[in-house]
Short mmCIF file of C-alpha atoms and ligand atoms in Angstrom, two decimals:
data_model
loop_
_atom_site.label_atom_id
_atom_site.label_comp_id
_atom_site.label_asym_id
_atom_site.label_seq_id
_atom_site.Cartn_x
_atom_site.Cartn_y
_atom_site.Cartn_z
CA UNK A 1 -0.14 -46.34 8.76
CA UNK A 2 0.30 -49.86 9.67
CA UNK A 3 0.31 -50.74 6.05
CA UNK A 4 2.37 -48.70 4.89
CA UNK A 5 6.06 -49.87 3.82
CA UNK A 6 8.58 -47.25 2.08
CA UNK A 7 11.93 -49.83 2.08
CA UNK A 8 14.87 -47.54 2.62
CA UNK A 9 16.59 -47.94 -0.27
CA UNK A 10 14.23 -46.53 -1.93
CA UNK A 11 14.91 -42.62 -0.07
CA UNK A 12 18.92 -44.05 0.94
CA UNK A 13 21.08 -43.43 3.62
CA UNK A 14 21.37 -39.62 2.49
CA UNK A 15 17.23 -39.30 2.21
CA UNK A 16 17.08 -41.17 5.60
CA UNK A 17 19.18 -38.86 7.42
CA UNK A 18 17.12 -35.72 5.97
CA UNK A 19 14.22 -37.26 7.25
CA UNK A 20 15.66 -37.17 10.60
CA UNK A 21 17.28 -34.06 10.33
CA UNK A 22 13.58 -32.64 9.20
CA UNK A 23 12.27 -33.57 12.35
CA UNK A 24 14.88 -32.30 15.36
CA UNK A 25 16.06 -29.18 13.30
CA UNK A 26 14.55 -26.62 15.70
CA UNK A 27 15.28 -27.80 18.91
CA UNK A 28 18.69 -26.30 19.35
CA UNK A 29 18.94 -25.76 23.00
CA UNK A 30 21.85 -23.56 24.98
CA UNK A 31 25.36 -24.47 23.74
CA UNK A 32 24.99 -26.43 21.09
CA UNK A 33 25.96 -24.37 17.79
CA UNK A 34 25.50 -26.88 15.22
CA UNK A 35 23.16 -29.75 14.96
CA UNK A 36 23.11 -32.98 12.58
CA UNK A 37 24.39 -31.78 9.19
CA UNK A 38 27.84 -30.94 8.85
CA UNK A 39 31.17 -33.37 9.63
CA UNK A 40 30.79 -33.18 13.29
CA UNK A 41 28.31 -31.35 15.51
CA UNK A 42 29.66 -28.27 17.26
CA UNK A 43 28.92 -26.87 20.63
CA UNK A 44 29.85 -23.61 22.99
CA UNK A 45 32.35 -24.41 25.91
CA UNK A 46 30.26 -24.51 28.93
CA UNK A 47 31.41 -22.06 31.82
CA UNK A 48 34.18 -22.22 33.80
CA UNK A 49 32.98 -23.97 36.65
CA UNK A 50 31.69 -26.75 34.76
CA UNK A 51 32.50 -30.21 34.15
CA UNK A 52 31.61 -32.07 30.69
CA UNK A 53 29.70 -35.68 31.26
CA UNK A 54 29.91 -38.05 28.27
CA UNK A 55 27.87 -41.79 28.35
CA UNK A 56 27.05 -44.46 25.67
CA UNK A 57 24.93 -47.22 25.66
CA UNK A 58 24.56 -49.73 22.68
CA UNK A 59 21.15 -51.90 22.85
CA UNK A 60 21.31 -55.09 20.67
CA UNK A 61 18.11 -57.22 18.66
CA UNK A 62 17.70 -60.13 20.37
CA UNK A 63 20.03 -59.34 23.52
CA UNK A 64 18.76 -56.20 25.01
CA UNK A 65 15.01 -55.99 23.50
CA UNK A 66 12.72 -58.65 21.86
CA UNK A 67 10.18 -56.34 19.10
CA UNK A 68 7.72 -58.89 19.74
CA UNK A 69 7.04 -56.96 22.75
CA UNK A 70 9.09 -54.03 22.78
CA UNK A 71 7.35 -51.37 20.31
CA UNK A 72 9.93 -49.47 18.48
CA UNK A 73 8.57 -46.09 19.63
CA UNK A 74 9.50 -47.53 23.07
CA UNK A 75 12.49 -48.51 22.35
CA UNK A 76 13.77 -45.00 21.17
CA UNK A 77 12.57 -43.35 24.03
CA UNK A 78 14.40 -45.88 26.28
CA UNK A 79 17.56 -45.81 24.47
CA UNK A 80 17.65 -42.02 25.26
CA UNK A 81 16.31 -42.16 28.54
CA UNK A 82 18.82 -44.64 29.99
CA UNK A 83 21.36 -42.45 29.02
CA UNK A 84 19.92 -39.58 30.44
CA UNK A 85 19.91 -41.52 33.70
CA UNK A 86 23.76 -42.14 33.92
CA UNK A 87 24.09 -38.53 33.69
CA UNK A 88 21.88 -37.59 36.14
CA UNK A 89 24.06 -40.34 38.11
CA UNK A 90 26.56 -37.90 37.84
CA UNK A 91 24.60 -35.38 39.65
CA UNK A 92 24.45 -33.83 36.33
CA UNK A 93 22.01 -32.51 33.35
CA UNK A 94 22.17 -33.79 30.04
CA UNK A 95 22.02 -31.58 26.85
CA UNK A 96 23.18 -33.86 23.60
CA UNK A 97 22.89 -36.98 22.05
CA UNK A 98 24.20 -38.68 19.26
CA UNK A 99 22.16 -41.49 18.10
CA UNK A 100 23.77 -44.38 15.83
CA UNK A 101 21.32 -47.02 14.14
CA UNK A 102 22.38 -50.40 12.55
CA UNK A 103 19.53 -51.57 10.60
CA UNK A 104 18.48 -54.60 8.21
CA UNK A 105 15.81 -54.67 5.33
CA UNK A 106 13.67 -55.81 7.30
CA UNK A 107 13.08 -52.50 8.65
CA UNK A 108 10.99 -50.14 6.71
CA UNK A 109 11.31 -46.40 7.03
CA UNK A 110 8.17 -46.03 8.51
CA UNK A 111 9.77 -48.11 11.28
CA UNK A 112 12.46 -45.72 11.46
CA UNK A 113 10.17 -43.19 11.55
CA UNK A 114 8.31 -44.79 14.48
CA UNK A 115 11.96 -45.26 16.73
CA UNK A 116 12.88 -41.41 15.83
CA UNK A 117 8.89 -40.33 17.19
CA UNK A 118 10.44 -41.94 20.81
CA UNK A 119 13.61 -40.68 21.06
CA UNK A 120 11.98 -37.25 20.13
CA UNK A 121 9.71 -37.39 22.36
CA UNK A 122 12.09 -38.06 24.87
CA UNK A 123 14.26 -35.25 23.74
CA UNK A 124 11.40 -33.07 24.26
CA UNK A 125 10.73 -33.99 27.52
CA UNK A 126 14.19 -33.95 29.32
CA UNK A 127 15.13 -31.15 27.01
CA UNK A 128 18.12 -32.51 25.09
CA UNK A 129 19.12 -31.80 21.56
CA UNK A 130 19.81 -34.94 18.90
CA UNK A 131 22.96 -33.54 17.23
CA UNK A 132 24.29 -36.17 15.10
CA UNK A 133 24.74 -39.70 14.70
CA UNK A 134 25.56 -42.52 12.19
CA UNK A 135 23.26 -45.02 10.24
CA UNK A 136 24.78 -48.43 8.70
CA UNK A 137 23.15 -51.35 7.69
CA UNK A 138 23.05 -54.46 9.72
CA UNK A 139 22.95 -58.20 8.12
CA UNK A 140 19.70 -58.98 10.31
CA UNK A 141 18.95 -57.34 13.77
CA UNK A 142 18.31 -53.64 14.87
CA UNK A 143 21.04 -51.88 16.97
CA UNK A 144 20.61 -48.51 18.53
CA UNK A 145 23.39 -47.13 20.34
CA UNK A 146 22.69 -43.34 22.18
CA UNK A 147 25.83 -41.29 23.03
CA UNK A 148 25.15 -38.69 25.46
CA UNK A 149 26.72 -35.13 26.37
CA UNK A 150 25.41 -32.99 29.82
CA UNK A 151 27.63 -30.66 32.33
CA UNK A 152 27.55 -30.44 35.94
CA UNK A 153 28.88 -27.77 38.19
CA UNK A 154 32.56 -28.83 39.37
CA UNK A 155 31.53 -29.04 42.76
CA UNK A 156 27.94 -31.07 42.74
CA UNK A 157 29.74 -33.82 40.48
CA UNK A 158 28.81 -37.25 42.26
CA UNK A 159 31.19 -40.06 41.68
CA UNK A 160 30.43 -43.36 42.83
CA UNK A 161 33.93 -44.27 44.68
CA UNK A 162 33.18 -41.73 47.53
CA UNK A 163 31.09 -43.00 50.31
CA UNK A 164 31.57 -42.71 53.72
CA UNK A 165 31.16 -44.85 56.98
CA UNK A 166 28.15 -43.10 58.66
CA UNK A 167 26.44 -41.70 55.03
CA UNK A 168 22.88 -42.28 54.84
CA UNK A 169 21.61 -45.13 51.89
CA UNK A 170 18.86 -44.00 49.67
CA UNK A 171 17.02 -44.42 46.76
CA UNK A 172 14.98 -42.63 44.64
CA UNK A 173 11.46 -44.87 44.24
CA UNK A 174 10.43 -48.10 43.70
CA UNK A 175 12.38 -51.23 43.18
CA UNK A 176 11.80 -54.93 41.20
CA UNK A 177 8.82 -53.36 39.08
CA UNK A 178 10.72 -53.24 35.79
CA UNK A 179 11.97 -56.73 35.91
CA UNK A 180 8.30 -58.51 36.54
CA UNK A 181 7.14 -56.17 33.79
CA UNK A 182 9.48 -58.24 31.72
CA UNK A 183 8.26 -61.48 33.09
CA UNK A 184 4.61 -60.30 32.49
CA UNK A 185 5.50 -59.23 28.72
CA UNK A 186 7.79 -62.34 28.37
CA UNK A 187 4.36 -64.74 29.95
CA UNK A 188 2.20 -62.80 27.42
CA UNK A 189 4.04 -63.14 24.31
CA UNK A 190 4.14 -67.20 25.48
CA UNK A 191 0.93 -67.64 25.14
CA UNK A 192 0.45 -65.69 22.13
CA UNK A 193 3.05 -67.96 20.32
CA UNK A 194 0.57 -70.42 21.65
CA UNK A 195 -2.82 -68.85 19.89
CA UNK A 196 -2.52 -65.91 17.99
CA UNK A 197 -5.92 -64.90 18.90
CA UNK A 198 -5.58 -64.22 21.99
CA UNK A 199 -4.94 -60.75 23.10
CA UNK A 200 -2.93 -59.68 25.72
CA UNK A 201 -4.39 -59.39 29.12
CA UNK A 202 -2.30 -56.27 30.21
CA UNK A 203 -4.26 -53.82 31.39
CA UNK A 204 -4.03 -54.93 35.91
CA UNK A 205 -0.31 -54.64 35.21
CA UNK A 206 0.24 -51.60 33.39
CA UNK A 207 2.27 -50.08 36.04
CA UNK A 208 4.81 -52.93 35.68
CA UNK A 209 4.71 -53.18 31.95
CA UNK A 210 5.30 -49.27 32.05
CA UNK A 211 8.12 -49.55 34.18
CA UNK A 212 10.00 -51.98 31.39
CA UNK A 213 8.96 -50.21 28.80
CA UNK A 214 8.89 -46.88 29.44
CA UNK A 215 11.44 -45.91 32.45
CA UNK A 216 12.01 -42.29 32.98
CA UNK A 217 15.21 -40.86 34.32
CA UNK A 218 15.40 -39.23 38.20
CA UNK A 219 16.22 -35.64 36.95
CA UNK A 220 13.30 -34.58 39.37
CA UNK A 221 15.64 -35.84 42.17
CA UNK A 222 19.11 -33.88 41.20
CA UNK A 223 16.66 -30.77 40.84
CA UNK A 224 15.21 -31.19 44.45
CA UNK A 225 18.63 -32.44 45.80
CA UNK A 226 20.32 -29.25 44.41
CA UNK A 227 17.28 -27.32 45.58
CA UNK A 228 17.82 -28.65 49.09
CA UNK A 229 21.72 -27.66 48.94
CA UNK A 230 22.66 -30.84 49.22
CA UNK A 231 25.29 -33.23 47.17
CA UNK A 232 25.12 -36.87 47.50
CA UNK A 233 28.75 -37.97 48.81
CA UNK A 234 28.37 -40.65 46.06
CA UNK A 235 25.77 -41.86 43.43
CA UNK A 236 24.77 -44.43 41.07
CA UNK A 237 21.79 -45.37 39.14
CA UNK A 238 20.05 -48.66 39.11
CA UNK A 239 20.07 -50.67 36.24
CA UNK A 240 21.38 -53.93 37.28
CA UNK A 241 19.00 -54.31 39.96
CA UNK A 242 19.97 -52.67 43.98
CA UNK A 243 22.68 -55.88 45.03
CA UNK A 244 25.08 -55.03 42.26
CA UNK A 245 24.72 -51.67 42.55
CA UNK A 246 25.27 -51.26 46.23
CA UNK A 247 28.25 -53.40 46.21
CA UNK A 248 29.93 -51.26 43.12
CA UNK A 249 29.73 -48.34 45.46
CA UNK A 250 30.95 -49.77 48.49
CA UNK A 251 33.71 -51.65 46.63
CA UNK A 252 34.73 -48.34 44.71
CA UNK A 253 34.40 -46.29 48.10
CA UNK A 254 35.86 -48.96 50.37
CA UNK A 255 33.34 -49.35 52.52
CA UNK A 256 30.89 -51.81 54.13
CA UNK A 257 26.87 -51.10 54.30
CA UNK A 258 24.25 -52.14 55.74
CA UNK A 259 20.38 -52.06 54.57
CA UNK A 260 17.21 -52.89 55.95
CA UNK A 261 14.79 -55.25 54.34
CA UNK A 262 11.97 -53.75 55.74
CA UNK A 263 12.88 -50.56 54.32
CA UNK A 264 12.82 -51.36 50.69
CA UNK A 265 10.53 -49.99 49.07
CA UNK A 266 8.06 -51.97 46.45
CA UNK A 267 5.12 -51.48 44.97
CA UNK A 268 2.01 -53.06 45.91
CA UNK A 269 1.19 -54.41 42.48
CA UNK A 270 4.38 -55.66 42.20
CA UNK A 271 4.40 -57.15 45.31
CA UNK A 272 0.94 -58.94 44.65
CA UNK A 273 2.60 -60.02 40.81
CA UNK A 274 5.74 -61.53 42.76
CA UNK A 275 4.03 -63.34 45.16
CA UNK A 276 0.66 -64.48 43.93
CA UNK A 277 0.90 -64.77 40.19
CA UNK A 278 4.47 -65.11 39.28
CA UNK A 279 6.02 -67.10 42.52
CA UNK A 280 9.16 -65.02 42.69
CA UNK A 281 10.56 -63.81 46.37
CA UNK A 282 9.85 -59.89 45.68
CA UNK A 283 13.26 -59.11 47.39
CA UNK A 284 15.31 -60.98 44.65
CA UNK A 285 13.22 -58.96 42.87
CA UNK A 286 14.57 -55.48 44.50
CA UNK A 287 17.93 -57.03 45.00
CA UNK A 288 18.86 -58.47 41.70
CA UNK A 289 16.22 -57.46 39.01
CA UNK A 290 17.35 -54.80 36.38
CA UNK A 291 16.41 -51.55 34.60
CA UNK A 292 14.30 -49.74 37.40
CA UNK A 293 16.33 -46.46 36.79
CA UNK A 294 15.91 -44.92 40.09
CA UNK A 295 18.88 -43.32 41.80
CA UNK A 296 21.11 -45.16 44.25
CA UNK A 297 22.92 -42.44 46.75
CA UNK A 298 24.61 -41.87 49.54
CA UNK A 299 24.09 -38.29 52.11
CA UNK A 300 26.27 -37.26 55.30
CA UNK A 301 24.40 -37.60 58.40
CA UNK A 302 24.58 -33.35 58.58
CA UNK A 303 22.65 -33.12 55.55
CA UNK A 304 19.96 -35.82 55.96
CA UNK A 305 17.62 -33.77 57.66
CA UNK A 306 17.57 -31.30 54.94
CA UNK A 307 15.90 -34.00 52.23
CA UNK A 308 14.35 -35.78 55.35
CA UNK A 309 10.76 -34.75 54.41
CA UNK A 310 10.92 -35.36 50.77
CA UNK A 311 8.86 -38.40 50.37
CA UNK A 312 10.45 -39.36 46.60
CA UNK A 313 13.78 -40.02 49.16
CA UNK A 314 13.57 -43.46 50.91
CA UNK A 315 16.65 -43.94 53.42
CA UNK A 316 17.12 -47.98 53.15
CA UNK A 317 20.35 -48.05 55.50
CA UNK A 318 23.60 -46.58 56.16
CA UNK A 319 27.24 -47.31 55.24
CA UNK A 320 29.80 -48.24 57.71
CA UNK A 321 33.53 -49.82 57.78
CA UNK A 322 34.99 -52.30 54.97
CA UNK A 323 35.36 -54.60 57.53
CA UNK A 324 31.98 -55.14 58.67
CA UNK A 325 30.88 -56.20 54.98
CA UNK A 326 27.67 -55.86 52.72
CA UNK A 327 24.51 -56.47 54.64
CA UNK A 328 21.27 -57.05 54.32
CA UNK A 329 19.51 -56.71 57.98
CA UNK A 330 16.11 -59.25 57.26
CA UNK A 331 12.65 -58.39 59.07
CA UNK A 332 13.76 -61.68 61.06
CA UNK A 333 17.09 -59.41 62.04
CA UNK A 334 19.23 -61.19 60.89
CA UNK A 335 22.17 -60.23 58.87
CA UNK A 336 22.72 -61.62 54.99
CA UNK A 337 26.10 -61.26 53.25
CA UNK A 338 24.53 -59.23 49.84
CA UNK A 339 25.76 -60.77 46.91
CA UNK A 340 26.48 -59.64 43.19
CA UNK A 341 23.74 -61.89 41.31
CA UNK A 342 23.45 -58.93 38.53
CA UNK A 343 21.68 -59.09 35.42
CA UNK A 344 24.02 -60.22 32.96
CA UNK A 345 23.15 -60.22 29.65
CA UNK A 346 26.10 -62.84 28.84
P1 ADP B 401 29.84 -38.62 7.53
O1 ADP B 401 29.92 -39.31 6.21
O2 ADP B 401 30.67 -37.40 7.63
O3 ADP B 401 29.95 -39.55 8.69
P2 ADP B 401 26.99 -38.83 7.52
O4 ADP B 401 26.46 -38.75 6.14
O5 ADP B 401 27.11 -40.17 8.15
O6 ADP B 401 28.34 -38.02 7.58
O7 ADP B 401 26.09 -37.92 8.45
C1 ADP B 401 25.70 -36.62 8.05
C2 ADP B 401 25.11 -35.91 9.24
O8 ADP B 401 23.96 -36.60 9.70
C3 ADP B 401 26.05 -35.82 10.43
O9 ADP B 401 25.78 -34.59 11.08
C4 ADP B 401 25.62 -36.98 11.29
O10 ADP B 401 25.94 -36.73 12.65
C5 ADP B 401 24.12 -37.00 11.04
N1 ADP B 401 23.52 -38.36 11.19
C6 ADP B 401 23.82 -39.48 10.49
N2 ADP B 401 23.08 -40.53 10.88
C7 ADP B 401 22.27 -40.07 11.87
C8 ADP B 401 21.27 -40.67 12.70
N3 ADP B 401 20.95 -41.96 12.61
N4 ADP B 401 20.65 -39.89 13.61
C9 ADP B 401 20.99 -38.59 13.72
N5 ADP B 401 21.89 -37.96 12.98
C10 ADP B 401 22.55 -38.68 12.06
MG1 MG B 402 28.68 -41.25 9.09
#
């Protein structure tokens, strides 16, 4: 397998898109009525009561993923998966993609192959039909961009401008893991530029490396949230790292917050990778380090005790007034302005 090399033009554009087609043709799921094959894809009006949710996301070569350590399997399944996560930011369920590929000869169509095997394995998983898409060539790096399509009832839909003074902060799991992953990977593929012979020594930081490479979206949270009766007053997912996020919802809402450092939750190997191997302060790592995918909400006091057990839900503060600002409350108690520092990829 690893030796084999079909170039594209040899099957073309046409053969390509069969191939794909071949692979995702059964897996029509409720309300979509045609798949990849005609002009455009087609799909039943959802009920009444519903609300449509529509995301993109467009990851660039040599921007958003290096292949030296990204495998393209990966990378397919995180193209669809981040999607999937703004629509469960939404408080909703996703149900279609579109998937649009900009390639360059140097990609064979085994390594197509190998992108499609993610993204339909992450189809299968969350349940979501591919239903069309576009393929172009590219003058040198790869470019995946994932369009998404779910619904969500009229009344659960979760903006992110609607916070209230007294709501209860949460989030949904672990923070800062996904960004040392990448300075683990990033470490590792240093010293392999160094001497080719040596392999990588990955295995006491899998968790991390699986966090970068293979995030999965909080649908398990909207199910138990909706389960519990209860709809977030606002919502947002995390992939610019907690800081930014916090402050788009509290500038959107108008409102100030305040969190707790103590209650941030990290794990221990990435606390141990922060602070003994990699010299990072694992709260800039919480704070400001992307692409950990959990779910950033907000719950009225009233319905707090009804998701108070569920250990997946960590309550890291509360929000209060605009005018008493963005806080972070340290274990020393004292209070830190909390400032955008995102993860900007320009
Ligand atoms: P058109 O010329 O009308 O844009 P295409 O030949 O580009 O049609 O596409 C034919 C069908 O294949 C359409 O249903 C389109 O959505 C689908 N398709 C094209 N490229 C991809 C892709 N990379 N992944 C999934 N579906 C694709
Ligand atoms: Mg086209």
């Amino acid at each position: 397998m690893e030796n084999e090399r079909t170039e594209i033009d040899s099957i073309g554009e046409f053969g390509l898109i069969e191939r794909i087609k071949n692979n995702f043709a059964n897996s029509l799921q409720e309300y979509t009525v045609k798949g990849i094959g005609d002009d455009a894809a087609a799909f039943q009006p959802n009920k009444e009561d519903e609300i449509i949710v529509s995301s993109s996301d467009m990851l660039l070569e040599g921007i958003h993923f290096d292949l030296t350590y990204v495998p393209l399997k990966h990378l397919g399944y995180k193209a669809v998966v981040v999607n999937i996560s703004d629509i469960a930011a939404m408080n909703g369920k996703a149900k279609q993609i579109m998937v649009n590929i900009g390639l360059s000869n140097r990609f064979s169509v085994e390594a197509v192959d190998e992108i499609y095997k993610g993204i339909q394995l992450a189809c299968k998983y969350y349940n979501v039909d591919l239903v069309g898409g576009d393929t172009t060539s590219s003058p040198s790096g790869l470019v995946l961009s994932v369009s998404i399509l779910g619904s969500v009832a009229k009344d659960k839909i979760t903006y992110r401008d609607t916070a209230k003074p007294g709501d209860v902060i949460c989030v949904s799991g672990d923070l800062g893991a996904a960004y040392l992953g990448l300075q683990v990977l990033k470490r590792e593929k240093e010293v392999f530029m160094v001497n080719k012979d040596m392999l990588p020594q990955l295995d006491e930081k899998s968790y991390l490396v699986e966090r970068q490479l293979k995030p999965e979206a909080r649908v398990d949270i909207i199910e138990e949230l909706d389960k519990a009766a209860v709809v977030p007053t606002s919502m947002i997912d995390i992939s610019d790292g907690l800081a930014s996020e916090l402050l788009h919802i509290c500038k959107m809402s108008d409102v100030g917050a305040n969190i707790f450092e103590d209650k941030l939750p990290m794990d221990r190997m990435a606390l141990e990778t922060a602070t003994d191997d990699l010299n990072i302060s694992p709260l800039v790592c919480m704070l400001n380090g992307g692409e950990d995918y959990e779910l950033l909400f907000t719950i009225a006091q009233d319905d707090f005790p009804k998701i108070e057990n569920n250990l997946k839900i960590i309550p890291i503060g509360y929000i209060q007034d605009k005018s008493l600002g963005v806080k972070l409350i340290s274990r020393a108690n004292q209070s830190i302005d909390i400032q955008a520092q995102g993860w900007k990829h320009f």
